[in-house]
GROMACS .gro file of C-alpha atoms in nm:
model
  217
    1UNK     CA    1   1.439  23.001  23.424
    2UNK     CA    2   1.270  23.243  23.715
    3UNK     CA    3   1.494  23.447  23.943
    4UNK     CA    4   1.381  23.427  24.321
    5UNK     CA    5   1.378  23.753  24.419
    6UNK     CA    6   1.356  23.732  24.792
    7UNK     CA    7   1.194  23.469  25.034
    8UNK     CA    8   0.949  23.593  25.255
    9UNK     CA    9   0.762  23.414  25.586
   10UNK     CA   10   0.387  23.331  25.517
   11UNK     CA   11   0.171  23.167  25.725
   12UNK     CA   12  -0.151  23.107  25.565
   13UNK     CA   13  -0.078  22.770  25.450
   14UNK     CA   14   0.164  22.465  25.575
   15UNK     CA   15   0.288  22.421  25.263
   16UNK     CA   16   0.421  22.774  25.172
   17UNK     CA   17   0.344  22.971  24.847
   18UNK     CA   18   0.495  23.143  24.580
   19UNK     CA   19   0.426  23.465  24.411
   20UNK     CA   20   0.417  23.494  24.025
   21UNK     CA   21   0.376  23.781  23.799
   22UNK     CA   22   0.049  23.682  23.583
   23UNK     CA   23   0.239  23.691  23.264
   24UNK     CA   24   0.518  23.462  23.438
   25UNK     CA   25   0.291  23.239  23.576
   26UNK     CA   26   0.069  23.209  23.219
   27UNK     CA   27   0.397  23.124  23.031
   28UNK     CA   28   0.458  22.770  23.239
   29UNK     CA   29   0.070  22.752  23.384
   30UNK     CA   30  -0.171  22.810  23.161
   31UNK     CA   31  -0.483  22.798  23.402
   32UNK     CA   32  -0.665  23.194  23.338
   33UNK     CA   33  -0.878  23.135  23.635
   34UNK     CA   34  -0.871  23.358  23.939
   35UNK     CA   35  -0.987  23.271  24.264
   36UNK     CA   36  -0.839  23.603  24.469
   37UNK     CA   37  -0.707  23.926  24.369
   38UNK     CA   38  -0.560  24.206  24.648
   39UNK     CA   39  -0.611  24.569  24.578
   40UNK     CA   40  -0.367  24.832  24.698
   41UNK     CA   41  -0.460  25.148  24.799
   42UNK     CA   42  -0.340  25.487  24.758
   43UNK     CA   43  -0.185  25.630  25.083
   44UNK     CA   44  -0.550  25.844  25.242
   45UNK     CA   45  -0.792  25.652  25.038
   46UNK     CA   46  -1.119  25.481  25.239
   47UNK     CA   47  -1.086  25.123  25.248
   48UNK     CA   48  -1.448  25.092  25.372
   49UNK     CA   49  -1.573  25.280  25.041
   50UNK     CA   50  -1.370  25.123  24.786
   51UNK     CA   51  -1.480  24.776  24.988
   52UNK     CA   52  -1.855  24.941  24.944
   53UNK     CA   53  -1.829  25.013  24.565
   54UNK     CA   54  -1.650  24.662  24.455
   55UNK     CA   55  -1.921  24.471  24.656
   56UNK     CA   56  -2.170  24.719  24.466
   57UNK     CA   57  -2.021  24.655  24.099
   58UNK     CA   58  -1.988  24.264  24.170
   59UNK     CA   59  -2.347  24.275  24.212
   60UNK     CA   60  -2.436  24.493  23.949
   61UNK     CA   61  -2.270  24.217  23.728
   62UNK     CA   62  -2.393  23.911  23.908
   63UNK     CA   63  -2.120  23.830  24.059
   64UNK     CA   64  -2.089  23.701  24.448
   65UNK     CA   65  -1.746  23.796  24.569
   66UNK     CA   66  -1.626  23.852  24.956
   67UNK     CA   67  -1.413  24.154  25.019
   68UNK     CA   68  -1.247  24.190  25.364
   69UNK     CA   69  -0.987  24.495  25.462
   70UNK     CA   70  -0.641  24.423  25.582
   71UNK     CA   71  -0.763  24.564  25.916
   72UNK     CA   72  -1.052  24.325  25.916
   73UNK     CA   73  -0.808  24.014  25.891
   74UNK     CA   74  -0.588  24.143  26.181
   75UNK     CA   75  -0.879  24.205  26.383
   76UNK     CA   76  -0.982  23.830  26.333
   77UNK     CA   77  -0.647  23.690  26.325
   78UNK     CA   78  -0.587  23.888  26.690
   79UNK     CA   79  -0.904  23.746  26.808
   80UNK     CA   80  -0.834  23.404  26.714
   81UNK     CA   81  -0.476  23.441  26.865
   82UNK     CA   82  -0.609  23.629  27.224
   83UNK     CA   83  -0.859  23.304  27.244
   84UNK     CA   84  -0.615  23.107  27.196
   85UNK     CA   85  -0.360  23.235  27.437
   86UNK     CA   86  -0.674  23.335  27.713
   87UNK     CA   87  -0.565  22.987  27.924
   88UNK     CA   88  -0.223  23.078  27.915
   89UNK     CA   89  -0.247  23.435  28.067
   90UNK     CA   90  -0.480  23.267  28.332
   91UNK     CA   91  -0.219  23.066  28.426
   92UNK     CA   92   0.042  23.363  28.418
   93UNK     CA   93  -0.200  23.531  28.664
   94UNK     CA   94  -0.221  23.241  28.865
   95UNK     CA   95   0.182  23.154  28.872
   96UNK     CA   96   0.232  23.539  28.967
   97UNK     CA   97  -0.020  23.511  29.239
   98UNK     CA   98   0.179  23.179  29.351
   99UNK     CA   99   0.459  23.335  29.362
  100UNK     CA  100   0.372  23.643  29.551
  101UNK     CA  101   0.246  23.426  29.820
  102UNK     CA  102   0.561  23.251  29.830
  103UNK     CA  103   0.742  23.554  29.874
  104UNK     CA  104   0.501  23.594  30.171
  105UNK     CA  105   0.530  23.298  30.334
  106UNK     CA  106   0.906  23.265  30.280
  107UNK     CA  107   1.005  23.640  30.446
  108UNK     CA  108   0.717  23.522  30.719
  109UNK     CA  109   0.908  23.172  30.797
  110UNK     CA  110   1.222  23.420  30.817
  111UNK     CA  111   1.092  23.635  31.091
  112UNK     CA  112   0.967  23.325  31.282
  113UNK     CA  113   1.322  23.204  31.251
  114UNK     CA  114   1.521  23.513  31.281
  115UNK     CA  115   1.354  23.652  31.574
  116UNK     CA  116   1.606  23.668  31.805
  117UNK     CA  117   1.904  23.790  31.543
  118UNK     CA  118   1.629  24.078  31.484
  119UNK     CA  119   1.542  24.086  31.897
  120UNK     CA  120   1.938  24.156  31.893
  121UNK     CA  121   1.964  24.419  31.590
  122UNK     CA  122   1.668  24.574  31.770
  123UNK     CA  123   1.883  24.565  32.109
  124UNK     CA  124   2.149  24.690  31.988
  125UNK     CA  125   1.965  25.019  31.885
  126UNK     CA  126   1.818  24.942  31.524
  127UNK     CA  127   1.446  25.080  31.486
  128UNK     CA  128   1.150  24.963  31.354
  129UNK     CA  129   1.152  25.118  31.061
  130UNK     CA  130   1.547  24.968  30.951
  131UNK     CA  131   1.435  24.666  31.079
  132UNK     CA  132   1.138  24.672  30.839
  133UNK     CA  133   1.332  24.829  30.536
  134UNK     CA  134   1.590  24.501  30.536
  135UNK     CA  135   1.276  24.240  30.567
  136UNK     CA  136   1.146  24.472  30.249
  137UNK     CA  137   1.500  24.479  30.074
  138UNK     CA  138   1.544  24.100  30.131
  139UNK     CA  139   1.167  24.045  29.917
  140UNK     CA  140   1.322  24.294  29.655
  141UNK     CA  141   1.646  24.064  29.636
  142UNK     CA  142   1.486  23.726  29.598
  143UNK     CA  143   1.210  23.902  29.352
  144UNK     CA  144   1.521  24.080  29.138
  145UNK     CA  145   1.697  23.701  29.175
  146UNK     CA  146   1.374  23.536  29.084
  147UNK     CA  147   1.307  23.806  28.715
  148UNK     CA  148   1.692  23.728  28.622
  149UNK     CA  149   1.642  23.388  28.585
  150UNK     CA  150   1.310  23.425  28.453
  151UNK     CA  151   1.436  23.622  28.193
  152UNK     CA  152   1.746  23.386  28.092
  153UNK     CA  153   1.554  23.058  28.116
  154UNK     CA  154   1.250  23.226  27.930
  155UNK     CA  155   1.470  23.377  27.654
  156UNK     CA  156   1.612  22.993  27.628
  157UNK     CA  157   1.293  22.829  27.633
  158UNK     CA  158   1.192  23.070  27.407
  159UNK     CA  159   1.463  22.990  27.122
  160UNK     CA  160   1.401  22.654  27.178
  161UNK     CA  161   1.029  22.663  27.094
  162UNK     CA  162   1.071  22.859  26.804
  163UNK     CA  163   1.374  22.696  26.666
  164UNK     CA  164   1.361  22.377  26.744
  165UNK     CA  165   0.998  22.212  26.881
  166UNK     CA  166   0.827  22.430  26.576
  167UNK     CA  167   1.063  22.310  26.315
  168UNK     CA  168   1.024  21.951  26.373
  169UNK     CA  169   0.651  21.957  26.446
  170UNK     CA  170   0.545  22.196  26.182
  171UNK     CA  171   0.807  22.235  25.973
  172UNK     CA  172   0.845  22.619  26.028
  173UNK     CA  173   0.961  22.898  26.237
  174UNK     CA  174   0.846  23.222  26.335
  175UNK     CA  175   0.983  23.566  26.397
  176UNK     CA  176   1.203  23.512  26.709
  177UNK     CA  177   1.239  23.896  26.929
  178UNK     CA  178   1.292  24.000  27.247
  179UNK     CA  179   0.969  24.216  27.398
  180UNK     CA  180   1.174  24.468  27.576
  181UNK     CA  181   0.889  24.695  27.671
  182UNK     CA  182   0.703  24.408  27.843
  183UNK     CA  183   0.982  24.276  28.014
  184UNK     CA  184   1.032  24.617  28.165
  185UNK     CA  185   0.657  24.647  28.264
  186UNK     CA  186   0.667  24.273  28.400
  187UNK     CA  187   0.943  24.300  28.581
  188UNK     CA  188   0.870  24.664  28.680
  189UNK     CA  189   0.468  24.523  28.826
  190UNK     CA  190   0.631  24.195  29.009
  191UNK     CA  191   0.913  24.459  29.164
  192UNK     CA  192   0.593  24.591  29.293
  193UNK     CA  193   0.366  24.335  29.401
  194UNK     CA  194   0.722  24.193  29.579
  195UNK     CA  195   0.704  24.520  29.762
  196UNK     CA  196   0.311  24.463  29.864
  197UNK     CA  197   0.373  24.153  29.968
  198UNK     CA  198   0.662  24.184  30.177
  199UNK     CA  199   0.537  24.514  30.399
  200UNK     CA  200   0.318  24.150  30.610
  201UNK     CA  201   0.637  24.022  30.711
  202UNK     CA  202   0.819  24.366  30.722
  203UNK     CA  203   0.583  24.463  30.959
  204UNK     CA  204   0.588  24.166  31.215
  205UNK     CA  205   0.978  24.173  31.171
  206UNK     CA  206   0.937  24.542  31.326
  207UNK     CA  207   0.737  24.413  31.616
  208UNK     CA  208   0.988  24.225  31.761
  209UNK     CA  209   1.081  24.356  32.087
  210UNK     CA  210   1.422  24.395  32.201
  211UNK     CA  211   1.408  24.247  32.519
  212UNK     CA  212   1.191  23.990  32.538
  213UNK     CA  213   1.432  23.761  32.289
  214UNK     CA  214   1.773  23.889  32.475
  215UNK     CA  215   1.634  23.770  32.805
  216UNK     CA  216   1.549  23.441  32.643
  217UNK     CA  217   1.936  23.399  32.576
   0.00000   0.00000   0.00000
């Protein structure tokens, strides 16, 4: 019998792997041939040397071996992984810049329709710059509105990708976490560009004039 000592997640092959000591795995597979070995380091030591000397002995015997560092494999593997995901940050950028224009358009189509509730507020002794701030603070409330349910419907689309979609099409899952920090940033740069944005219509809210839009009435 073999105890299972823990179960771990690996994702270098579809069909998963298990880790023997030699001596366990000689007693029910007798095969003596090895086709990889990994070498631990002590905490300091040069990984580039020690990579330099095996390479050095294995030829000194004849032998033709590859030796790659940890840090070489997560440099490839985050390579691999930032061409994969280079469309889909293009069409982040591209949704954000959608969006922003929205926001534009939307607090523009406002003023247009609001002019003479703002001709009053103006009238009635509110200055350019208040009327400007609410235009602004109405962009920060639809962009705040428009992160919160980013945020919940991501976080569910999220769960359902990993837990779900990945399971039945490849038969595992990954890691599932929440990226705090670059929520915050996200949220914190679209807060932003919200503000950018809305100054355009902020700014033609302000020029309204009072009486002009009264008389109309």
């Amino acid at each position: 019998a073999v105890t299972v000592a823990d179960v771990y997640r690996d994702y270098a092959s579809d069909r998963g792997s298990v880790i023997f000591d030699r001596s366990t795995f000689l007693t029910h597979f007798p095969d003596r041939r090895v086709n990889a070995a990994g070498l631990f380091l002590s905490p300091g030591a040069d990984a580039e040397r020690a990579r330099a000397e095996i390479l050095e002995r294995a030829a000194e015997a004849g032998k033709r071996i590859a030796v790659v560092t940890n840090a070489e494999i997560r440099r490839q593997a985050v390579r691999v992984f930032d061409q994969t995901f280079a469309i889909t940050y293009a069409l982040e950028a591209i949704a954000v810049i959608v969006a922003v224009l929205g926001i534009v358009n939307t607090q523009i189509a406002q003023v247009l329709d609001r002019r003479r509730e703002i001709g009053l507020l103006r009238f009635l002794g509110a200055s350019r710059r208040q009327v400007g701030g609410m235009m602004l603070v109405e962009a920060v409330l639809l962009a705040t509105t428009g992160i919160a349910l980013g945020v919940v419907l991501g976080v569910i689309l999220s769960l359902i990708l990993v837990f779900v979609i990945n399971l039945q099409s490849f038969g595992w899952t990954i890691e599932w976490s929440v990226p705090a920090a670059f929520i915050v940033q996200a949220a914190a740069a679209i807060l932003l560009a919200t503000v950018l944005a809305g100054m355009v219509p902020a700014w033609r809210a302000a020029g309204v004039r009072a009486g002009a839009e009264i008389r109309e009435e």
